[in-house]
Amino acid sequence: MSETTRESAPPRAVPLAELAARHGLTVSGARPSLPEYVRQLWGRRHFIVAFSRAKLMAQYGQAKLGQLWQVFTPLLNAFVYFLIFGLVLGGRAGMGNREYIPFLVTGVFVFTFTQASVLAGVKSISGNLGLVRALHFPRASLPIAFSLQQLQQLLYSMIILLVIVVGAGHYPGWTWFLILPALALQLIFNAGLAMAMARLGSNTPDLAQLMPFVLRTWMYASGVMFPLREMLEDRANAPSWVATVLEANPAAVYMDLVRYALIDSDTHNAIPATTWLWALGWAAVIGFGGFLFFWKAEEKYGRG
Amino acid sequence: MADNTPALAADDGRRPTVIAEDLHIVYRVYGAGNRGNATAALRRMVRREPSRRVREVHAVRGVSFVAYRGEAIGLIGTNGSGKSTLLRAIAGLLPAERGRVFTDGQPSLLGVNAALMNDLTGERNVILGGLAMGMTRDQIRARYADIVDFSGINDKGDFISLPMRTYSSGMQARLRFSIAAAKDHDVLMIDEALATGDKKFQRRSEARVRELREEAGTVFLVSHNNRSIRNTCDRVLWLEKGELVMDGPTDQVLKAYEEETGK
């Protein structure tokens, strides 16, 4: 190997690392400390928001109806599920249309929020290697931006949802404001999960192929189109602890909270306080844990 | 590469800005073509087998050098010799397999291509590109008019409010350069193909690069154009197959390089 450093007649030759230390040079691409990382991330908040909005706009940039698809897509989605689970398969367990339609649409939209965040999160590093290899920014910006993109998508869906809910005869009440904390907690949970998946997906790109299956299983296990407990205990004769466990899963928890907030009927008029605790706990554990897990590999993103 | 003695350099009072110490960069390439279906992927992950299709490309092999403040350093070598990879590693954008790079401040690569989106208007891309480079909203607002004027996008009508995909390739390249060149840098790295656009824009961009050079502490330039290396650089690193072949004054290295490549 040709060791070619410039000086061959040394006044005082020193190892490179020592030279670096003497002049206060730091290792390029080293992982910043956690507080420093949070500070950098906060400094890039405008980029994160701009990036998420740009992604959202670019999504339907070529369509003739343009941004109207932001609203049509979730509407069509809900319609297809209603056709299959509401009319053909009969998953409504005795709920009338007045209750079932808002129940189903809320479930679909709220679950889609988490589902889409995870799917985008898995690819957020591996699908944006060009960006990661060209510019400096805390890499957590990417999974967070994708979660925010999904939040904005959800807000469009919410317009449809509120129209449907009111159309089904559930009028606005004070409980409607509970959507805000519920969705805020879900956003934190989603962002944490997206960050964790982003790290896993950057090492194992195959996860992007596998995730749709995992997510579909999760969807059926969370009672998106049918009431979970009735379905499990009455139809499948499962022991009641199975339902209890599944009801504590984050997707079911956040769906229950939004349903409770919006739907005005006997089965949705009370919610156990433990559901709020679960929502808080999931957001705190997955939100913070996912962030920590992602930060641990900050300097390694970009290879592959 | 079994060379374990650390490279030495004299501490002669000059201020080093970039120090590379026995730097190795390896790319891992996952199988091209059919990757198998989801069940196969599941099986692989459950059994913790590495994918058989992973290939390693050792792009930079044990490069060491010290760059000082005020230097303009050219990187030359044939295609695929590891020049761009080395730049990205210095910028801290590619993790090192072995070895380290020490830098003074944050080196930045001139370029924002990856952050821009073709479906967005030129206007939004200016803002997005600026934010991606770490500029604040105020800085972008202050320079917005300069960026648009410099790119010359609006010379032939109001094109900045159209999506970037409607631009000609020359216009796209001009806008990208204008956004990238809007920021000042400590250690600046420029990867060839700067000379985009028509003659008029080339002259303007060369002038802008000279300005950036004067503001930056150290400049790295990757180019296949020996004339532009000769014009701008006082020191040249010659890479071949990821190894440093020669490091020295521009004339000396370029002469050897030209003899070798038979030009």
Coordinates of C-alpha atoms in Angstrom, one line a residue:
Chain A
M1 CA 0.0 0.0 0.0
S2 CA 1.3 3.4 -0.7
E3 CA 1.4 5.3 2.5
T4 CA 1.7 8.8 1.2
T5 CA 1.6 11.4 3.7
R6 CA 3.0 14.7 2.7
E7 CA 5.8 15.1 5.0
S8 CA 8.7 12.7 4.8
A9 CA 11.2 14.8 6.7
P10 CA 9.4 15.0 10.0
P11 CA 10.0 17.9 12.4
R12 CA 8.1 15.7 14.8
A13 CA 6.0 13.0 13.2
V14 CA 3.0 12.0 15.2
P15 CA 0.3 9.5 14.6
L16 CA -2.7 10.8 12.7
A17 CA -5.1 10.4 15.6
E18 CA -2.9 12.4 17.9
L19 CA -2.6 15.2 15.2
A20 CA -6.3 15.2 15.1
A21 CA -6.7 15.5 18.8
R22 CA -4.1 18.3 19.0
H23 CA -6.0 20.4 16.6
G24 CA -9.4 19.6 18.0
L25 CA -10.7 17.6 15.1
T26 CA -13.6 15.3 15.7
V27 CA -14.5 12.0 14.1
S28 CA -16.7 12.6 11.1
G29 CA -20.1 10.9 11.1
A30 CA -19.9 10.0 14.8
R31 CA -23.1 9.5 16.7
P32 CA -24.1 12.6 18.7
S33 CA -25.1 12.3 22.4
L34 CA -28.8 11.9 23.0
P35 CA -29.5 15.5 24.2
E36 CA -27.4 16.8 21.3
Y37 CA -29.4 14.5 18.9
V38 CA -32.7 15.8 20.2
R39 CA -31.4 19.4 19.8
Q40 CA -30.4 18.7 16.2
L41 CA -33.7 17.1 15.5
W42 CA -35.5 20.1 16.9
G43 CA -33.3 22.4 14.7
R44 CA -34.6 20.4 11.7
R45 CA -38.3 20.6 12.6
H46 CA -39.1 22.9 9.6
F47 CA -37.4 20.4 7.2
I48 CA -39.4 17.5 8.8
V49 CA -42.7 19.3 8.3
A50 CA -41.8 20.6 4.8
F51 CA -40.6 17.1 3.8
S52 CA -43.8 15.4 5.0
R53 CA -46.0 17.9 3.3
A54 CA -44.0 17.6 0.1
K55 CA -44.4 13.8 0.1
L56 CA -48.1 14.2 0.7
M57 CA -48.5 16.6 -2.2
A58 CA -46.3 14.6 -4.5
Q59 CA -48.4 11.5 -3.9
Y60 CA -51.2 12.6 -6.2
G61 CA -49.2 15.1 -8.2
Q62 CA -49.8 13.4 -11.5
A63 CA -53.5 12.6 -11.0
K64 CA -56.1 14.7 -12.8
L65 CA -58.2 15.2 -9.7
G66 CA -55.1 16.0 -7.8
Q67 CA -55.4 16.6 -4.1
L68 CA -59.1 15.5 -4.1
W69 CA -57.7 11.9 -4.0
Q70 CA -56.6 12.6 -0.4
V71 CA -60.3 12.4 0.4
F72 CA -61.5 9.9 -2.2
T73 CA -58.9 7.2 -1.3
P74 CA -60.0 6.7 2.3
L75 CA -63.7 7.0 1.3
L76 CA -63.3 4.2 -1.3
N77 CA -61.4 2.2 1.2
A78 CA -64.2 2.4 3.8
F79 CA -66.8 1.6 1.1
V80 CA -65.0 -1.6 0.1
Y81 CA -64.8 -2.8 3.7
F82 CA -68.5 -2.0 4.3
L83 CA -69.4 -4.0 1.2
I84 CA -67.4 -7.0 2.4
F85 CA -67.7 -7.0 6.2
G86 CA -70.9 -5.1 6.6
L87 CA -73.0 -6.7 3.9
V88 CA -71.5 -9.9 2.7
L89 CA -69.7 -11.5 5.6
G90 CA -71.8 -10.0 8.4
G91 CA -69.2 -9.0 10.9
R92 CA -71.4 -6.4 12.6
A93 CA -72.5 -8.6 15.5
G94 CA -76.0 -7.1 15.9
M95 CA -75.0 -3.5 15.3
G96 CA -77.4 -1.5 13.1
N97 CA -76.1 0.6 10.2
R98 CA -76.3 3.7 12.4
E99 CA -73.7 2.2 14.7
Y100 CA -71.8 -0.1 12.4
I101 CA -70.9 2.3 9.7
P102 CA -69.1 4.9 12.0
F103 CA -67.6 1.9 13.9
L104 CA -66.2 0.4 10.8
V105 CA -65.0 3.7 9.2
T106 CA -63.3 4.9 12.4
G107 CA -61.6 1.5 12.7
V108 CA -60.3 1.5 9.2
F109 CA -59.0 5.1 9.3
V110 CA -57.4 4.8 12.7
F111 CA -55.8 1.5 11.9
T112 CA -54.6 2.8 8.5
F113 CA -52.8 5.6 10.3
T114 CA -50.6 3.1 12.2
Q115 CA -50.4 0.7 9.3
A116 CA -49.2 3.3 6.8
S117 CA -46.7 4.7 9.3
V118 CA -45.1 1.3 9.8
L119 CA -45.0 0.6 6.1
A120 CA -43.4 3.9 5.3
G121 CA -41.1 3.6 8.3
V122 CA -39.6 0.3 7.2
K123 CA -38.6 1.9 3.9
S124 CA -37.8 5.4 5.3
I125 CA -34.0 4.8 5.4
S126 CA -33.6 2.0 2.8
G127 CA -35.8 3.9 0.3
N128 CA -34.1 7.2 0.8
L129 CA -30.4 6.2 0.6
G130 CA -29.8 8.9 -1.9
L131 CA -30.9 11.5 0.6
V132 CA -29.0 9.9 3.5
R133 CA -25.8 9.7 1.4
A134 CA -26.0 13.3 0.2
L135 CA -27.0 15.5 3.1
H136 CA -26.5 15.8 6.8
F137 CA -29.5 15.7 9.1
P138 CA -30.5 13.6 12.0
R139 CA -31.8 10.5 10.3
A140 CA -34.7 10.2 12.7
S141 CA -36.1 13.1 10.6
L142 CA -37.2 10.6 7.9
P143 CA -39.4 8.1 9.9
I144 CA -40.8 11.1 11.9
A145 CA -41.6 12.9 8.6
F146 CA -43.3 9.8 7.3
S147 CA -45.4 9.5 10.4
L148 CA -46.4 13.2 10.1
Q149 CA -47.3 12.6 6.4
Q150 CA -49.7 9.9 7.6
L151 CA -51.1 12.2 10.2
Q152 CA -52.0 14.7 7.6
Q153 CA -53.5 12.0 5.5
L154 CA -55.6 11.0 8.5
L155 CA -56.8 14.6 8.9
Y156 CA -58.2 14.5 5.4
S157 CA -59.8 11.2 6.2
M158 CA -61.2 12.8 9.4
I159 CA -63.3 15.1 7.2
I160 CA -65.0 12.1 5.6
L161 CA -65.3 10.4 9.0
L162 CA -67.0 13.4 10.6
V163 CA -69.4 13.7 7.8
I164 CA -70.3 10.0 8.0
V165 CA -70.6 10.1 11.8
V166 CA -73.0 13.1 11.7
G167 CA -74.8 11.5 8.7
A168 CA -75.4 8.4 10.9
G169 CA -77.0 10.6 13.5
H170 CA -74.2 11.0 16.1
Y171 CA -74.1 14.7 16.8
P172 CA -71.1 16.6 18.1
G173 CA -70.6 16.6 21.8
W174 CA -67.9 17.3 24.3
T175 CA -66.5 13.8 24.0
W176 CA -65.4 14.7 20.4
F177 CA -62.5 16.7 21.8
L178 CA -61.1 13.5 23.2
I179 CA -60.1 12.6 19.6
L180 CA -57.2 15.1 20.0
P181 CA -55.3 13.5 22.9
A182 CA -56.1 10.1 21.5
L183 CA -54.6 10.9 18.1
A184 CA -51.7 12.7 19.6
L185 CA -50.8 9.6 21.7
Q186 CA -51.2 7.5 18.6
L187 CA -48.9 9.7 16.6
I188 CA -46.2 9.3 19.2
F189 CA -46.7 5.6 19.2
N190 CA -46.6 5.5 15.4
A191 CA -43.5 7.6 15.2
G192 CA -41.7 5.4 17.7
L193 CA -42.7 2.2 15.9
A194 CA -41.7 3.8 12.5
M195 CA -38.3 4.6 13.9
A196 CA -37.8 1.1 15.2
M197 CA -38.9 -0.4 11.9
A198 CA -36.7 2.1 10.0
R199 CA -33.6 0.7 11.8
L200 CA -34.6 -2.9 11.3
G201 CA -35.5 -2.2 7.6
S202 CA -32.2 -0.5 7.0
N203 CA -30.4 -3.7 8.0
T204 CA -32.9 -6.2 6.5
P205 CA -34.6 -4.8 3.4
D206 CA -36.6 -8.0 3.2
L207 CA -38.8 -6.7 6.0
A208 CA -40.5 -4.4 3.5
Q209 CA -41.8 -7.6 1.8
L210 CA -42.9 -9.2 5.0
M211 CA -44.6 -6.3 6.8
P212 CA -47.8 -6.3 4.8
F213 CA -48.5 -9.8 6.1
V214 CA -47.7 -8.9 9.6
L215 CA -49.9 -5.8 9.4
R216 CA -52.8 -7.6 8.0
T217 CA -52.7 -10.2 10.8
W218 CA -52.5 -7.3 13.2
M219 CA -55.6 -5.7 11.6
Y220 CA -57.7 -8.8 12.0
A221 CA -56.5 -9.3 15.6
S222 CA -57.5 -5.8 16.6
G223 CA -61.1 -5.8 15.6
V224 CA -61.1 -3.2 12.9
M225 CA -64.3 -4.4 11.1
F226 CA -65.9 -6.3 13.9
P227 CA -66.3 -6.0 17.7
L228 CA -63.4 -7.9 19.1
R229 CA -64.8 -9.4 22.3
E230 CA -68.1 -10.5 20.8
M231 CA -66.4 -12.1 17.8
L232 CA -63.9 -14.0 19.9
E233 CA -66.1 -15.2 22.8
D234 CA -69.4 -15.8 21.0
R235 CA -68.3 -17.0 17.6
A236 CA -64.9 -18.5 18.2
N237 CA -65.5 -19.7 21.8
A238 CA -62.1 -18.3 22.9
P239 CA -61.4 -17.9 26.6
S240 CA -62.0 -14.3 27.8
W241 CA -58.4 -13.6 28.5
V242 CA -57.6 -13.8 24.8
A243 CA -60.0 -10.9 24.2
T244 CA -58.5 -9.0 27.1
V245 CA -55.0 -9.4 25.8
L246 CA -56.1 -8.4 22.3
E247 CA -58.0 -5.4 23.6
A248 CA -54.8 -4.1 25.2
N249 CA -52.9 -4.1 21.9
P250 CA -52.1 -0.5 20.8
A251 CA -54.2 -0.6 17.6
A252 CA -57.3 -1.7 19.4
V253 CA -56.7 0.8 22.2
Y254 CA -56.4 3.8 19.9
M255 CA -59.4 2.6 17.8
D256 CA -61.5 2.2 21.0
L257 CA -60.7 5.7 22.2
V258 CA -61.7 7.4 18.9
R259 CA -64.8 5.3 18.7
Y260 CA -65.8 6.1 22.2
A261 CA -65.2 9.8 21.4
L262 CA -67.4 9.9 18.3
I263 CA -70.1 7.3 18.5
D264 CA -73.1 7.9 20.6
S265 CA -74.7 4.5 21.3
D266 CA -75.1 2.1 24.2
T267 CA -72.0 0.0 23.5
H268 CA -69.8 3.0 23.0
N269 CA -70.9 5.3 25.8
A270 CA -68.4 4.2 28.4
I271 CA -64.8 3.3 28.2
P272 CA -62.7 1.9 31.0
A273 CA -60.1 4.2 32.4
T274 CA -57.5 1.5 31.8
T275 CA -57.8 2.1 28.1
W276 CA -56.5 5.6 28.5
L277 CA -53.6 4.2 30.6
W278 CA -52.8 1.7 28.0
A279 CA -52.8 4.4 25.3
L280 CA -50.4 6.5 27.4
G281 CA -48.2 3.6 28.2
W282 CA -47.9 2.4 24.6
A283 CA -47.1 5.9 23.4
A284 CA -44.4 6.4 26.2
V285 CA -42.8 3.0 25.8
I286 CA -42.8 2.6 22.0
G287 CA -42.3 6.3 21.4
F288 CA -39.3 6.7 23.5
G289 CA -38.0 3.2 23.0
G290 CA -38.2 3.4 19.3
F291 CA -36.4 6.7 19.3
L292 CA -33.6 5.3 21.5
F293 CA -33.3 2.2 19.4
F294 CA -33.1 4.3 16.2
W295 CA -30.5 6.7 17.7
K296 CA -28.2 3.8 18.7
A297 CA -27.4 3.1 15.1
E298 CA -27.4 6.7 13.8
E299 CA -23.9 6.6 12.4
K300 CA -24.5 3.4 10.5
Y301 CA -27.3 4.5 8.3
G302 CA -26.4 5.0 4.7
R303 CA -24.6 1.8 3.9
G304 CA -26.2 -1.0 2.0
Chain B
M1 CA -3.6 -3.8 4.1
A2 CA -2.0 -5.8 6.8
D3 CA -0.2 -2.5 7.6
N4 CA -0.9 -2.0 11.3
T5 CA 1.6 0.7 12.1
P6 CA -0.3 4.0 12.2
A7 CA 0.5 6.5 9.6
L8 CA 2.5 9.5 10.8
A9 CA 2.3 13.1 9.9
A10 CA 4.4 16.0 10.9
D11 CA 2.8 18.6 13.2
D12 CA 4.4 21.6 11.5
G13 CA 2.0 24.3 12.6
R14 CA -0.4 24.2 9.7
R15 CA -4.0 23.7 10.7
P16 CA -5.3 20.4 9.5
T17 CA -9.0 20.3 8.6
V18 CA -9.5 16.8 7.4
I19 CA -7.5 13.7 8.5
A20 CA -8.2 10.3 7.1
E21 CA -6.6 7.4 8.9
D22 CA -6.5 4.0 7.1
L23 CA -10.0 4.5 5.8
H24 CA -11.9 1.5 4.4
I25 CA -15.4 1.7 2.9
V26 CA -17.4 -1.4 2.0
Y27 CA -20.7 -1.4 0.2
R28 CA -23.0 -4.3 0.7
V29 CA -25.1 -5.1 -2.4
Y30 CA -28.2 -7.2 -2.0
G31 CA -29.0 -9.5 -4.8
A32 CA -30.1 -7.9 -8.0
G33 CA -33.2 -9.4 -9.6
N34 CA -35.6 -11.8 -7.9
R35 CA -35.4 -11.7 -4.1
G36 CA -37.8 -14.4 -3.4
N37 CA -41.3 -14.1 -1.9
A38 CA -42.4 -13.2 1.6
T39 CA -42.4 -16.7 2.9
A40 CA -38.8 -17.2 1.7
A41 CA -37.9 -14.0 3.4
L42 CA -39.6 -15.2 6.6
R43 CA -37.7 -18.5 6.5
R44 CA -34.4 -16.7 6.1
M45 CA -35.1 -14.4 9.0
V46 CA -36.3 -17.1 11.3
R47 CA -33.3 -19.2 10.6
R48 CA -31.0 -16.1 10.8
E49 CA -29.3 -17.1 7.5
P50 CA -27.6 -14.3 5.7
S51 CA -28.9 -13.8 2.3
R52 CA -26.8 -15.7 -0.2
R53 CA -26.9 -12.9 -2.6
V54 CA -25.0 -10.3 -0.6
R55 CA -21.9 -9.1 -2.3
E56 CA -19.4 -6.8 -0.7
V57 CA -17.7 -4.1 -2.8
H58 CA -14.6 -2.8 -1.1
A59 CA -14.6 0.7 -2.6
V60 CA -12.0 2.4 -0.6
R61 CA -9.0 0.5 0.8
G62 CA -6.8 2.0 3.4
V63 CA -6.6 5.6 2.4
S64 CA -4.7 8.0 4.7
F65 CA -4.0 11.7 4.2
V66 CA -4.0 15.1 5.9
A67 CA -5.7 18.1 4.4
Y68 CA -4.9 21.6 5.6
R69 CA -6.8 24.9 5.8
G70 CA -6.6 26.9 2.6
E71 CA -5.9 23.9 0.4
A72 CA -7.8 23.0 -2.7
I73 CA -7.5 19.3 -3.3
G74 CA -8.4 17.5 -6.6
L75 CA -9.3 13.9 -6.6
I76 CA -8.6 12.0 -9.8
G77 CA -8.8 8.4 -11.0
T78 CA -10.6 6.4 -13.6
N79 CA -14.3 5.6 -13.3
G80 CA -15.1 3.5 -10.2
S81 CA -11.8 4.2 -8.5
G82 CA -13.6 5.3 -5.3
K83 CA -13.4 9.1 -5.6
S84 CA -17.1 9.9 -4.9
T85 CA -17.2 7.3 -2.1
L86 CA -14.2 8.8 -0.5
L87 CA -15.8 12.2 -0.5
R88 CA -19.0 10.9 1.1
A89 CA -16.9 9.1 3.7
I90 CA -15.1 12.4 4.5
A91 CA -18.5 14.1 4.8
G92 CA -19.5 11.4 7.4
L93 CA -22.3 10.2 5.1
L94 CA -21.0 6.7 4.6
P95 CA -20.0 4.7 7.6
A96 CA -16.4 3.5 7.6
E97 CA -15.8 -0.2 7.7
R98 CA -12.4 0.4 9.3
G99 CA -10.3 3.5 10.0
R100 CA -11.5 6.9 10.8
V101 CA -12.0 10.4 9.4
F102 CA -11.4 13.4 11.6
T103 CA -12.7 16.7 10.5
D104 CA -12.8 20.3 11.7
G105 CA -16.5 21.4 11.6
Q106 CA -18.9 19.7 9.3
P107 CA -17.8 19.0 5.7
S108 CA -20.6 19.2 3.2
L109 CA -21.2 17.8 -0.2
L110 CA -22.3 20.3 -2.8
G111 CA -25.6 18.9 -4.0
V112 CA -29.2 18.6 -3.1
N113 CA -30.5 16.5 -5.9
A114 CA -31.8 13.7 -3.6
A115 CA -33.9 16.0 -1.6
L116 CA -35.8 17.5 -4.5
M117 CA -39.1 16.1 -5.8
N118 CA -40.1 16.3 -9.4
D119 CA -43.8 16.6 -8.7
L120 CA -43.4 19.8 -6.7
T121 CA -43.1 23.2 -8.2
G122 CA -39.7 24.9 -8.5
E123 CA -40.7 27.3 -5.7
R124 CA -41.4 24.5 -3.2
N125 CA -38.2 22.7 -4.2
V126 CA -36.1 25.8 -3.4
I127 CA -37.6 25.8 0.1
L128 CA -37.4 22.1 0.6
G129 CA -33.8 21.9 -0.7
G130 CA -32.7 24.8 1.5
L131 CA -34.3 23.2 4.6
A132 CA -32.7 19.9 3.7
M133 CA -29.3 21.6 3.7
G134 CA -29.9 22.9 7.1
M135 CA -30.7 26.5 6.2
T136 CA -33.4 28.3 8.3
R137 CA -36.6 29.6 6.9
D138 CA -35.3 33.2 7.2
Q139 CA -32.1 32.4 5.4
I140 CA -34.1 30.8 2.6
R141 CA -36.5 33.7 2.4
A142 CA -33.5 36.1 2.2
R143 CA -31.8 34.2 -0.6
Y144 CA -34.9 33.0 -2.5
A145 CA -34.8 35.8 -5.1
D146 CA -31.0 35.3 -5.6
I147 CA -31.5 31.5 -6.1
V148 CA -34.2 31.9 -8.7
D149 CA -32.4 34.7 -10.5
F150 CA -29.1 32.8 -10.5
S151 CA -30.8 29.7 -12.0
G152 CA -32.3 31.8 -14.8
I153 CA -35.5 29.6 -14.6
N154 CA -37.7 32.6 -14.9
D155 CA -35.8 34.1 -17.9
K156 CA -38.3 32.6 -20.3
G157 CA -41.5 33.2 -18.3
D158 CA -42.9 32.1 -15.0
F159 CA -41.5 28.6 -14.8
I160 CA -40.7 28.5 -11.1
S161 CA -44.4 27.9 -10.2
L162 CA -44.5 24.8 -12.5
P163 CA -43.7 21.3 -11.3
M164 CA -40.0 20.4 -11.8
R165 CA -40.9 17.5 -14.0
T166 CA -42.0 19.9 -16.7
Y167 CA -38.5 21.5 -16.8
S168 CA -36.0 20.6 -19.5
S169 CA -33.0 18.6 -18.1
G170 CA -30.8 21.7 -18.5
M171 CA -33.3 23.8 -16.4
Q172 CA -33.5 21.1 -13.7
A173 CA -29.7 20.9 -13.5
R174 CA -29.5 24.7 -13.2
L175 CA -32.0 24.9 -10.5
R176 CA -30.3 22.1 -8.5
F177 CA -27.0 23.8 -8.7
S178 CA -28.5 27.2 -7.7
I179 CA -30.1 25.7 -4.6
A180 CA -26.9 23.8 -3.7
A181 CA -24.7 26.8 -4.1
A182 CA -26.8 29.0 -1.9
K183 CA -25.2 27.9 1.3
D184 CA -21.7 28.6 2.7
H185 CA -19.6 25.7 3.8
D186 CA -16.5 25.1 6.1
V187 CA -15.1 22.2 4.2
L188 CA -16.7 22.0 0.7
M189 CA -16.7 19.0 -1.5
I190 CA -17.7 19.2 -5.1
D191 CA -18.4 16.2 -7.2
E192 CA -17.8 16.7 -10.9
A193 CA -20.5 17.4 -13.5
L194 CA -20.7 20.9 -12.3
A195 CA -20.5 22.2 -15.8
T196 CA -24.2 21.8 -16.6
G197 CA -26.4 24.0 -18.6
D198 CA -25.4 26.3 -21.4
K199 CA -22.2 28.3 -21.8
K200 CA -23.6 31.3 -20.1
F201 CA -24.7 29.3 -17.0
Q202 CA -21.4 27.4 -17.0
R203 CA -19.5 30.7 -16.7
R204 CA -21.8 31.8 -13.9
S205 CA -21.5 28.6 -12.0
E206 CA -17.7 28.5 -12.3
A207 CA -17.6 32.0 -10.8
R208 CA -19.9 30.9 -8.0
V209 CA -17.7 27.9 -7.2
R210 CA -14.7 30.2 -7.0
E211 CA -16.6 32.4 -4.5
L212 CA -17.5 29.3 -2.5
R213 CA -13.9 28.2 -2.5
E214 CA -12.8 31.5 -1.1
E215 CA -15.3 31.3 1.7
A216 CA -14.6 27.7 2.5
G217 CA -11.6 26.6 4.5
T218 CA -10.7 23.5 2.4
V219 CA -12.1 22.4 -1.0
F220 CA -12.2 19.0 -2.5
L221 CA -13.0 18.7 -6.2
V222 CA -13.7 15.5 -8.0
S223 CA -13.4 15.8 -11.8
H224 CA -12.4 14.1 -14.9
N225 CA -11.5 17.4 -16.5
N226 CA -7.8 17.8 -15.9
R227 CA -8.0 21.4 -17.0
S228 CA -10.4 22.4 -14.3
I229 CA -8.3 20.5 -11.7
R230 CA -5.2 22.4 -12.9
N231 CA -7.1 25.7 -12.7
T232 CA -8.5 25.2 -9.2
C233 CA -6.3 22.8 -7.2
D234 CA -2.9 23.0 -5.7
R235 CA -2.7 19.4 -4.5
V236 CA -4.0 16.2 -6.1
L237 CA -4.9 12.8 -4.7
W238 CA -4.8 10.0 -7.3
L239 CA -7.0 7.0 -6.5
E240 CA -7.1 3.7 -8.3
K241 CA -9.2 0.7 -7.2
G242 CA -9.8 2.4 -3.9
E243 CA -6.1 2.8 -3.1
L244 CA -4.2 6.0 -2.9
V245 CA -1.6 5.8 -5.8
M246 CA -0.1 9.3 -5.4
D247 CA -0.5 12.4 -3.4
G248 CA 1.3 15.6 -4.2
P249 CA 1.5 18.9 -6.1
T250 CA -1.0 19.1 -9.0
D251 CA 1.6 19.2 -11.8
Q252 CA 3.5 16.3 -10.6
V253 CA 0.5 14.0 -10.0
L254 CA -1.3 15.0 -13.2
K255 CA 1.8 14.3 -15.2
A256 CA 2.1 10.8 -13.8
Y257 CA -1.6 10.3 -14.2
E258 CA -1.6 11.4 -17.8
E259 CA 1.4 9.1 -18.6
E260 CA -0.4 6.2 -17.0
T261 CA -3.7 6.7 -18.7
G262 CA -1.9 7.4 -22.0
K263 CA -3.3 10.8 -22.7

